PDB file of N, CA and C in Angstrom:
ATOM      1  N   UNK S  26       0.781  -1.255   0.163  1.00 94.00           N
ATOM      2  CA  UNK S  26       0.153  -0.267   0.434  1.00 94.00           C
ATOM      3  C   UNK S  26       0.567   0.949   0.327  1.00 94.00           C
ATOM      4  N   UNK S  27       0.626   2.415  -0.422  1.00 96.00           N
ATOM      5  CA  UNK S  27       1.024   3.146  -0.772  1.00 96.00           C
ATOM      6  C   UNK S  27       0.912   3.993  -0.665  1.00 96.00           C
ATOM      7  N   UNK S  28       1.000   5.845   0.157  1.00 95.00           N
ATOM      8  CA  UNK S  28       0.211   6.578   0.544  1.00 95.00           C
ATOM      9  C   UNK S  28      -0.759   6.899  -0.146  1.00 95.00           C
ATOM     10  N   UNK S  29      -0.914   7.070  -1.436  1.00 95.00           N
ATOM     11  CA  UNK S  29      -2.148   7.809  -1.269  1.00 95.00           C
ATOM     12  C   UNK S  29      -2.671   6.680  -1.403  1.00 95.00           C
ATOM     13  N   UNK S  30      -3.072   5.633  -1.799  1.00 96.00           N
ATOM     14  CA  UNK S  30      -3.905   4.522  -1.417  1.00 96.00           C
ATOM     15  C   UNK S  30      -4.731   4.814   0.033  1.00 96.00           C
ATOM     16  N   UNK S  31      -3.947   4.929   0.731  1.00 96.00           N
ATOM     17  CA  UNK S  31      -4.184   4.663   2.681  1.00 96.00           C
ATOM     18  C   UNK S  31      -4.700   6.117   2.622  1.00 96.00           C
ATOM     19  N   UNK S  32      -4.309   7.188   2.267  1.00 96.00           N
ATOM     20  CA  UNK S  32      -5.036   8.152   1.963  1.00 96.00           C
ATOM     21  C   UNK S  32      -6.394   8.370   1.509  1.00 96.00           C
ATOM     22  N   UNK S  33      -6.294   7.316   0.642  1.00 96.00           N
ATOM     23  CA  UNK S  33      -8.059   7.080  -0.171  1.00 96.00           C
ATOM     24  C   UNK S  33      -8.911   6.522   0.830  1.00 96.00           C
ATOM     25  N   UNK S  34      -8.743   5.051   1.342  1.00 97.00           N
ATOM     26  CA  UNK S  34      -9.054   4.054   2.121  1.00 97.00           C
ATOM     27  C   UNK S  34      -9.613   4.500   3.667  1.00 97.00           C
ATOM     28  N   UNK S  35      -8.893   5.367   4.505  1.00 97.00           N
ATOM     29  CA  UNK S  35      -8.802   6.688   5.413  1.00 97.00           C
ATOM     30  C   UNK S  35      -9.813   7.309   5.226  1.00 97.00           C
ATOM     31  N   UNK S  36     -10.123   8.341   4.334  1.00 96.00           N
ATOM     32  CA  UNK S  36     -11.502   9.086   3.397  1.00 96.00           C
ATOM     33  C   UNK S  36     -12.419   8.269   3.150  1.00 96.00           C
ATOM     34  N   UNK S  37     -12.221   7.226   2.957  1.00 96.00           N
ATOM     35  CA  UNK S  37     -13.711   6.430   1.855  1.00 96.00           C
ATOM     36  C   UNK S  37     -14.385   6.311   2.899  1.00 96.00           C
ATOM     37  N   UNK S  38     -13.541   5.956   4.822  1.00 97.00           N
ATOM     38  CA  UNK S  38     -13.760   4.730   5.720  1.00 97.00           C
ATOM     39  C   UNK S  38     -14.854   6.072   6.864  1.00 97.00           C
ATOM     40  N   UNK S  39     -14.517   7.010   6.706  1.00 96.00           N
ATOM     41  CA  UNK S  39     -14.521   8.640   6.681  1.00 96.00           C
ATOM     42  C   UNK S  39     -15.079  10.076   5.916  1.00 96.00           C
ATOM     43  N   UNK S  40     -16.754   9.033   5.723  1.00 96.00           N
ATOM     44  CA  UNK S  40     -17.233  10.226   4.674  1.00 96.00           C
ATOM     45  C   UNK S  40     -17.455  11.202   5.204  1.00 96.00           C
ATOM     46  N   UNK S  41     -17.708  11.685   6.373  1.00 97.00           N
ATOM     47  CA  UNK S  41     -17.490  12.841   7.437  1.00 97.00           C
ATOM     48  C   UNK S  41     -16.428  13.682   7.265  1.00 97.00           C
ATOM     49  N   UNK S  42     -14.564  13.215   6.870  1.00 96.00           N
ATOM     50  CA  UNK S  42     -13.661  13.896   6.324  1.00 96.00           C
ATOM     51  C   UNK S  42     -13.573  14.094   5.058  1.00 96.00           C
ATOM     52  N   UNK S  43     -13.070  15.152   4.358  1.00 95.00           N
ATOM     53  CA  UNK S  43     -12.752  15.629   3.004  1.00 95.00           C
ATOM     54  C   UNK S  43     -11.307  14.604   3.119  1.00 95.00           C
ATOM     55  N   UNK S  44     -10.706  14.497   1.483  1.00 95.00           N
ATOM     56  CA  UNK S  44     -10.186  13.759   1.141  1.00 95.00           C
ATOM     57  C   UNK S  44      -8.967  15.091   1.615  1.00 95.00           C
ATOM     58  N   UNK S  45      -8.342  16.360   1.324  1.00 96.00           N
ATOM     59  CA  UNK S  45      -7.887  16.861   1.608  1.00 96.00           C
ATOM     60  C   UNK S  45      -6.855  17.439   3.353  1.00 96.00           C
ATOM     61  N   UNK S  46      -8.279  16.662   3.668  1.00 96.00           N
ATOM     62  CA  UNK S  46      -8.288  17.219   5.782  1.00 96.00           C
ATOM     63  C   UNK S  46      -7.395  15.622   5.931  1.00 96.00           C
ATOM     64  N   UNK S  47      -7.965  14.263   5.258  1.00 97.00           N
ATOM     65  CA  UNK S  47      -7.197  13.551   5.878  1.00 97.00           C
ATOM     66  C   UNK S  47      -5.758  13.310   5.513  1.00 97.00           C
ATOM     67  N   UNK S  48      -5.721  13.600   3.816  1.00 97.00           N
ATOM     68  CA  UNK S  48      -4.338  14.217   3.575  1.00 97.00           C
ATOM     69  C   UNK S  48      -3.266  14.839   4.725  1.00 97.00           C
ATOM     70  N   UNK S  49      -4.145  15.635   5.263  1.00 97.00           N
ATOM     71  CA  UNK S  49      -3.184  16.590   5.497  1.00 97.00           C
ATOM     72  C   UNK S  49      -3.384  15.528   7.197  1.00 97.00           C
ATOM     73  N   UNK S  50      -3.402  15.020   8.263  1.00 97.00           N
ATOM     74  CA  UNK S  50      -4.009  14.293   9.220  1.00 97.00           C
ATOM     75  C   UNK S  50      -2.632  13.165   8.839  1.00 97.00           C
ATOM     76  N   UNK S  51      -2.669  12.447   7.722  1.00 97.00           N
ATOM     77  CA  UNK S  51      -1.931  11.069   7.287  1.00 97.00           C
ATOM     78  C   UNK S  51      -0.036  12.331   7.299  1.00 97.00           C
ATOM     79  N   UNK S  52      -0.538  13.317   6.566  1.00 97.00           N
ATOM     80  CA  UNK S  52       1.444  13.701   6.234  1.00 97.00           C
ATOM     81  C   UNK S  52       1.555  14.492   7.485  1.00 97.00           C
ATOM     82  N   UNK S  53       0.823  14.953   8.113  1.00 97.00           N
ATOM     83  CA  UNK S  53       1.376  15.540   9.886  1.00 97.00           C
ATOM     84  C   UNK S  53       1.754  13.954  10.972  1.00 97.00           C
ATOM     85  N   UNK S  54       1.424  12.309  10.306  1.00 96.00           N
ATOM     86  CA  UNK S  54       1.893  11.689  11.028  1.00 96.00           C
ATOM     87  C   UNK S  54       2.970  10.893  10.867  1.00 96.00           C
ATOM     88  N   UNK S  55       3.005  11.274   9.520  1.00 96.00           N
ATOM     89  CA  UNK S  55       3.887  10.773   9.276  1.00 96.00           C
ATOM     90  C   UNK S  55       6.132  11.679   8.810  1.00 96.00           C
ATOM     91  N   UNK S  56       4.883  12.207   8.926  1.00 97.00           N
ATOM     92  CA  UNK S  56       6.695  14.023   9.318  1.00 97.00           C
ATOM     93  C   UNK S  56       6.422  14.058  10.904  1.00 97.00           C
ATOM     94  N   UNK S  57       5.600  13.637  11.797  1.00 96.00           N
ATOM     95  CA  UNK S  57       5.625  14.051  13.044  1.00 96.00           C
ATOM     96  C   UNK S  57       7.267  12.516  13.679  1.00 96.00           C
ATOM     97  N   UNK S  58       6.706  11.196  13.215  1.00 96.00           N
ATOM     98  CA  UNK S  58       7.322   9.766  12.761  1.00 96.00           C
ATOM     99  C   UNK S  58       8.840  10.605  12.453  1.00 96.00           C
ATOM    100  N   UNK S  59       8.912  11.409  11.681  1.00 96.00           N
ATOM    101  CA  UNK S  59      10.403  11.332  10.562  1.00 96.00           C
ATOM    102  C   UNK S  59      11.292  12.776  11.750  1.00 96.00           C
ATOM    103  N   UNK S  60      10.594  13.093  11.722  1.00 97.00           N
ATOM    104  CA  UNK S  60      10.680  14.298  12.673  1.00 97.00           C
ATOM    105  C   UNK S  60      11.785  13.725  14.862  1.00 97.00           C
ATOM    106  N   UNK S  61      10.987  12.413  15.378  1.00 97.00           N
ATOM    107  CA  UNK S  61      11.261  12.443  16.325  1.00 97.00           C
ATOM    108  C   UNK S  61      13.004  10.796  15.940  1.00 97.00           C
ATOM    109  N   UNK S  62      12.354  10.818  14.802  1.00 96.00           N
ATOM    110  CA  UNK S  62      13.627   9.786  14.482  1.00 96.00           C
ATOM    111  C   UNK S  62      15.024  10.877  14.645  1.00 96.00           C
ATOM    112  N   UNK S  63      14.561  11.908  13.409  1.00 95.00           N
ATOM    113  CA  UNK S  63      15.102  12.528  13.475  1.00 95.00           C
ATOM    114  C   UNK S  63      16.143  12.849  14.741  1.00 95.00           C
ATOM    115  N   UNK S  64      15.865  13.755  15.939  1.00 95.00           N
ATOM    116  CA  UNK S  64      16.404  13.757  16.871  1.00 95.00           C
ATOM    117  C   UNK S  64      16.622  12.538  17.104  1.00 95.00           C
ATOM    118  N   UNK S  65      16.965  11.787  17.333  1.00 92.00           N
ATOM    119  CA  UNK S  65      17.163  10.398  18.167  1.00 92.00           C
ATOM    120  C   UNK S  65      15.701   9.137  18.751  1.00 92.00           C
ATOM    121  N   UNK S  66      14.958   9.810  19.071  1.00 96.00           N
ATOM    122  CA  UNK S  66      13.585   9.082  19.663  1.00 96.00           C
ATOM    123  C   UNK S  66      12.906   7.968  19.220  1.00 96.00           C
ATOM    124  N   UNK S  67      12.820   7.380  19.984  1.00 96.00           N
ATOM    125  CA  UNK S  67      11.844   6.076  19.536  1.00 96.00           C
ATOM    126  C   UNK S  67      10.393   6.812  19.472  1.00 96.00           C
ATOM    127  N   UNK S  68       9.856   5.655  18.146  1.00 97.00           N
ATOM    128  CA  UNK S  68       8.241   6.342  18.329  1.00 97.00           C
ATOM    129  C   UNK S  68       7.837   4.523  18.090  1.00 97.00           C
ATOM    130  N   UNK S  69       6.761   4.279  18.606  1.00 97.00           N
ATOM    131  CA  UNK S  69       6.016   3.634  19.545  1.00 97.00           C
ATOM    132  C   UNK S  69       4.556   3.464  18.696  1.00 97.00           C
ATOM    133  N   UNK S  70       3.767   2.452  18.183  1.00 95.00           N
ATOM    134  CA  UNK S  70       2.640   2.212  17.738  1.00 95.00           C
ATOM    135  C   UNK S  70       2.407   0.952  18.198  1.00 95.00           C
ATOM    136  N   UNK S  71       2.146   1.251  19.273  1.00 93.00           N
ATOM    137  CA  UNK S  71       1.811  -0.136  20.304  1.00 93.00           C
ATOM    138  C   UNK S  71       0.865  -1.057  19.802  1.00 93.00           C
ATOM    139  N   UNK S  72       0.986  -2.489  19.905  1.00 90.00           N
ATOM    140  CA  UNK S  72       0.344  -3.485  18.600  1.00 90.00           C
ATOM    141  C   UNK S  72       0.593  -3.710  17.108  1.00 90.00           C
ATOM    142  N   UNK S  73       1.458  -2.100  17.035  1.00 95.00           N
ATOM    143  CA  UNK S  73       1.910  -2.540  15.183  1.00 95.00           C
ATOM    144  C   UNK S  73       3.053  -2.904  15.068  1.00 95.00           C
ATOM    145  N   UNK S  74       3.976  -2.226  15.768  1.00 96.00           N
ATOM    146  CA  UNK S  74       5.417  -1.542  16.300  1.00 96.00           C
ATOM    147  C   UNK S  74       6.684  -0.592  16.708  1.00 96.00           C
ATOM    148  N   UNK S  75       7.944  -0.605  16.671  1.00 97.00           N
ATOM    149  CA  UNK S  75       8.422   0.879  17.336  1.00 97.00           C
ATOM    150  C   UNK S  75       9.822   0.850  15.621  1.00 97.00           C
ATOM    151  N   UNK S  76       9.789   2.342  15.430  1.00 97.00           N
ATOM    152  CA  UNK S  76      10.558   2.636  14.897  1.00 97.00           C
ATOM    153  C   UNK S  76      11.612   3.225  16.015  1.00 97.00           C
ATOM    154  N   UNK S  77      12.904   3.681  15.541  1.00 97.00           N
ATOM    155  CA  UNK S  77      14.490   3.810  16.167  1.00 97.00           C
ATOM    156  C   UNK S  77      14.967   3.989  15.486  1.00 97.00           C
ATOM    157  N   UNK S  78      16.221   4.204  16.032  1.00 96.00           N
ATOM    158  CA  UNK S  78      18.035   5.336  14.952  1.00 96.00           C
ATOM    159  C   UNK S  78      19.058   4.349  15.846  1.00 96.00           C
ATOM    160  N   UNK S  79      19.485   3.382  13.735  1.00 96.00           N
ATOM    161  CA  UNK S  79      20.863   2.909  15.402  1.00 96.00           C
ATOM    162  C   UNK S  79      21.650   3.375  14.549  1.00 96.00           C
ATOM    163  N   UNK S  80      22.974   3.930  15.040  1.00 95.00           N
ATOM    164  CA  UNK S  80      24.166   4.105  14.744  1.00 95.00           C
ATOM    165  C   UNK S  80      24.938   2.593  13.985  1.00 95.00           C
ATOM    166  N   UNK S  81      24.740   2.195  13.100  1.00 95.00           N
ATOM    167  CA  UNK S  81      26.710   2.374  12.484  1.00 95.00           C
ATOM    168  C   UNK S  81      27.833   2.254  12.331  1.00 95.00           C
ATOM    169  N   UNK S  82      28.905   2.448  12.816  1.00 96.00           N
ATOM    170  CA  UNK S  82      29.851   2.206  12.889  1.00 96.00           C
ATOM    171  C   UNK S  82      30.465   2.472  11.812  1.00 96.00           C
ATOM    172  N   UNK S  83      32.374   2.550  11.203  1.00 96.00           N
ATOM    173  CA  UNK S  83      32.304   2.876   9.960  1.00 96.00           C
ATOM    174  C   UNK S  83      32.945   1.980   9.853  1.00 96.00           C
ATOM    175  N   UNK S  84      33.713   1.092   8.945  1.00 96.00           N
ATOM    176  CA  UNK S  84      34.220  -0.063   8.788  1.00 96.00           C
ATOM    177  C   UNK S  84      34.546   0.192   7.277  1.00 96.00           C
ATOM    178  N   UNK S  85      35.628  -1.333   6.696  1.00 96.00           N
ATOM    179  CA  UNK S  85      35.510  -1.053   5.814  1.00 96.00           C
ATOM    180  C   UNK S  85      35.106  -1.858   4.941  1.00 96.00           C
ATOM    181  N   UNK S  86      34.895  -1.716   3.657  1.00 95.00           N
ATOM    182  CA  UNK S  86      33.897  -2.572   2.704  1.00 95.00           C
ATOM    183  C   UNK S  86      34.737  -2.855   1.461  1.00 95.00           C
ATOM    184  N   UNK S  87      33.782  -3.218   0.659  1.00 95.00           N
ATOM    185  CA  UNK S  87      34.271  -4.297  -0.972  1.00 95.00           C
ATOM    186  C   UNK S  87      33.618  -3.763  -1.700  1.00 95.00           C
ATOM    187  N   UNK S  88      34.285  -2.888  -2.843  1.00 94.00           N
ATOM    188  CA  UNK S  88      33.345  -2.544  -3.599  1.00 94.00           C
ATOM    189  C   UNK S  88      33.024  -4.220  -4.300  1.00 94.00           C
ATOM    190  N   UNK S  89      31.580  -4.394  -4.844  1.00 93.00           N
ATOM    191  CA  UNK S  89      31.791  -5.437  -4.964  1.00 93.00           C
ATOM    192  C   UNK S  89      32.145  -5.693  -6.514  1.00 93.00           C
ATOM    193  N   UNK S  90      32.093  -4.253  -7.718  1.00 95.00           N
ATOM    194  CA  UNK S  90      32.404  -4.669  -9.371  1.00 95.00           C
ATOM    195  C   UNK S  90      33.901  -5.004  -9.032  1.00 95.00           C
ATOM    196  N   UNK S  91      34.441  -4.505  -8.209  1.00 95.00           N
ATOM    197  CA  UNK S  91      36.262  -4.245  -8.386  1.00 95.00           C
ATOM    198  C   UNK S  91      37.268  -5.531  -7.060  1.00 95.00           C
ATOM    199  N   UNK S  92      35.822  -5.289  -6.553  1.00 94.00           N
ATOM    200  CA  UNK S  92      37.037  -5.734  -5.024  1.00 94.00           C
ATOM    201  C   UNK S  92      37.118  -5.563  -4.675  1.00 94.00           C
ATOM    202  N   UNK S  93      37.985  -4.389  -4.247  1.00 96.00           N
ATOM    203  CA  UNK S  93      39.315  -3.060  -3.547  1.00 96.00           C
ATOM    204  C   UNK S  93      37.987  -2.279  -2.101  1.00 96.00           C
ATOM    205  N   UNK S  94      39.232  -2.761  -1.826  1.00 96.00           N
ATOM    206  CA  UNK S  94      38.576  -1.816  -0.187  1.00 96.00           C
ATOM    207  C   UNK S  94      38.296  -0.787  -0.100  1.00 96.00           C
ATOM    208  N   UNK S  95      36.991  -0.567   0.287  1.00 95.00           N
ATOM    209  CA  UNK S  95      36.206   1.308   0.476  1.00 95.00           C
ATOM    210  C   UNK S  95      35.941   1.544   2.649  1.00 95.00           C
ATOM    211  N   UNK S  96      36.695   2.298   2.702  1.00 95.00           N
ATOM    212  CA  UNK S  96      36.087   2.666   3.674  1.00 95.00           C
ATOM    213  C   UNK S  96      34.435   3.024   4.246  1.00 95.00           C
ATOM    214  N   UNK S  97      33.113   2.942   4.883  1.00 95.00           N
ATOM    215  CA  UNK S  97      32.751   3.447   4.381  1.00 95.00           C
ATOM    216  C   UNK S  97      32.586   4.344   6.125  1.00 95.00           C
ATOM    217  N   UNK S  98      31.938   5.809   5.874  1.00 96.00           N
ATOM    218  CA  UNK S  98      31.367   5.916   7.109  1.00 96.00           C
ATOM    219  C   UNK S  98      30.459   5.072   8.069  1.00 96.00           C
ATOM    220  N   UNK S  99      30.763   5.985   9.403  1.00 96.00           N
ATOM    221  CA  UNK S  99      29.462   5.786  10.518  1.00 96.00           C
ATOM    222  C   UNK S  99      28.160   5.932   9.760  1.00 96.00           C
ATOM    223  N   UNK S 100      27.255   5.984   9.792  1.00 96.00           N
ATOM    224  CA  UNK S 100      25.984   6.335   9.828  1.00 96.00           C
ATOM    225  C   UNK S 100      24.617   6.354  10.456  1.00 96.00           C
ATOM    226  N   UNK S 101      23.703   6.802  10.646  1.00 95.00           N
ATOM    227  CA  UNK S 101      22.843   6.419  11.176  1.00 95.00           C
ATOM    228  C   UNK S 101      21.166   5.555  10.672  1.00 95.00           C
ATOM    229  N   UNK S 102      20.947   4.471  10.617  1.00 96.00           N
ATOM    230  CA  UNK S 102      19.977   3.989   9.783  1.00 96.00           C
ATOM    231  C   UNK S 102      18.616   3.871  10.818  1.00 96.00           C
ATOM    232  N   UNK S 103      17.590   3.870  10.184  1.00 96.00           N
ATOM    233  CA  UNK S 103      16.142   3.796  10.526  1.00 96.00           C
ATOM    234  C   UNK S 103      16.087   1.687  11.351  1.00 96.00           C
ATOM    235  N   UNK S 104      15.263   2.161  11.945  1.00 96.00           N
ATOM    236  CA  UNK S 104      15.150  -0.130  11.606  1.00 96.00           C
ATOM    237  C   UNK S 104      13.812   0.299  12.553  1.00 96.00           C
ATOM    238  N   UNK S 105      12.647  -0.929  11.959  1.00 96.00           N
ATOM    239  CA  UNK S 105      11.298  -1.002  12.867  1.00 96.00           C
ATOM    240  C   UNK S 105      11.625  -2.624  12.909  1.00 96.00           C
ATOM    241  N   UNK S 106      10.864  -2.675  14.246  1.00 96.00           N
ATOM    242  CA  UNK S 106      10.376  -3.900  14.702  1.00 96.00           C
ATOM    243  C   UNK S 106       9.613  -3.894  15.237  1.00 96.00           C
ATOM    244  N   UNK S 107       8.698  -5.161  15.450  1.00 95.00           N
ATOM    245  CA  UNK S 107       7.669  -4.837  14.357  1.00 95.00           C
ATOM    246  C   UNK S 107       6.582  -6.146  16.276  1.00 95.00           C
ATOM    247  N   UNK S 108       5.359  -4.461  16.529  1.00 94.00           N
ATOM    248  CA  UNK S 108       4.862  -5.620  17.779  1.00 94.00           C
ATOM    249  C   UNK S 108       4.302  -6.934  18.012  1.00 94.00           C
ATOM    250  N   UNK S 109       4.459  -7.346  18.909  1.00 93.00           N
ATOM    251  CA  UNK S 109       3.739  -8.684  19.341  1.00 93.00           C
ATOM    252  C   UNK S 109       2.468  -8.362  18.447  1.00 93.00           C
ATOM    253  N   UNK S 110       1.233  -7.979  19.259  1.00 93.00           N
ATOM    254  CA  UNK S 110      -0.103  -8.209  18.153  1.00 93.00           C
ATOM    255  C   UNK S 110      -0.038  -8.320  16.293  1.00 93.00           C
ATOM    256  N   UNK S 111       1.035  -7.658  16.114  1.00 93.00           N
ATOM    257  CA  UNK S 111       1.442  -7.210  14.454  1.00 93.00           C
ATOM    258  C   UNK S 111       1.879  -9.416  13.779  1.00 93.00           C
ATOM    259  N   UNK S 112       3.159  -9.066  14.959  1.00 93.00           N
ATOM    260  CA  UNK S 112       3.934 -10.737  14.360  1.00 93.00           C
ATOM    261  C   UNK S 112       2.527 -11.501  14.714  1.00 93.00           C
ATOM    262  N   UNK S 113       1.589 -11.586  15.597  1.00 93.00           N
ATOM    263  CA  UNK S 113       1.100 -12.123  15.743  1.00 93.00           C
ATOM    264  C   UNK S 113       0.030 -13.248  14.566  1.00 93.00           C
ATOM    265  N   UNK S 114      -0.822 -11.209  14.414  1.00 92.00           N
ATOM    266  CA  UNK S 114      -1.899 -11.029  11.994  1.00 92.00           C
ATOM    267  C   UNK S 114      -0.709 -11.829  11.132  1.00 92.00           C
ATOM    268  N   UNK S 115       0.488 -12.010  11.615  1.00 92.00           N
ATOM    269  CA  UNK S 115       1.212 -12.323  10.269  1.00 92.00           C
ATOM    270  C   UNK S 115       1.673 -13.723  10.232  1.00 92.00           C
ATOM    271  N   UNK S 116       1.306 -14.507  11.655  1.00 92.00           N
ATOM    272  CA  UNK S 116       1.420 -15.875  11.122  1.00 92.00           C
ATOM    273  C   UNK S 116       0.590 -16.762  11.406  1.00 92.00           C
ATOM    274  N   UNK S 117      -1.412 -16.171  12.013  1.00 89.00           N
ATOM    275  CA  UNK S 117      -2.650 -16.304  11.636  1.00 89.00           C
ATOM    276  C   UNK S 117      -2.802 -16.799  13.152  1.00 89.00           C
ATOM    277  N   UNK S 118      -1.972 -16.128  13.446  1.00 82.00           N
ATOM    278  CA  UNK S 118      -3.150 -15.915  14.621  1.00 82.00           C
ATOM    279  C   UNK S 118      -3.491 -15.053  15.893  1.00 82.00           C
ATOM    280  N   UNK S 119      -5.002 -15.383  15.277  1.00 71.00           N
ATOM    281  CA  UNK S 119      -5.436 -14.351  15.347  1.00 71.00           C
ATOM    282  C   UNK S 119      -5.675 -12.984  16.611  1.00 71.00           C
ATOM    283  N   UNK S 120      -5.132 -13.903  17.801  1.00 57.00           N
ATOM    284  CA  UNK S 120      -5.197 -13.404  19.315  1.00 57.00           C
ATOM    285  C   UNK S 120      -6.120 -12.167  19.987  1.00 57.00           C
TER     286      UNK S 120
END
């Protein structure tokens, strides 16, 4: 599902809200998640999962094409850990 499909689905389920309002709500939620992660905060959506930022240390990597050593800088990467409810649902345990 992409963002526009999510917006359409929510708008269809909530006819009292205009498409423009639903779009603003969805964009605000995503923007807040991104901003929190940019600050290094963890974002937990109970039953769904938690978004966090992990630090990857600098290392020596290999160029897959040439095999030469390449220095890879330290970086921060997004990480998502599924919640128990989502894991159970994906595995057929409706709990």
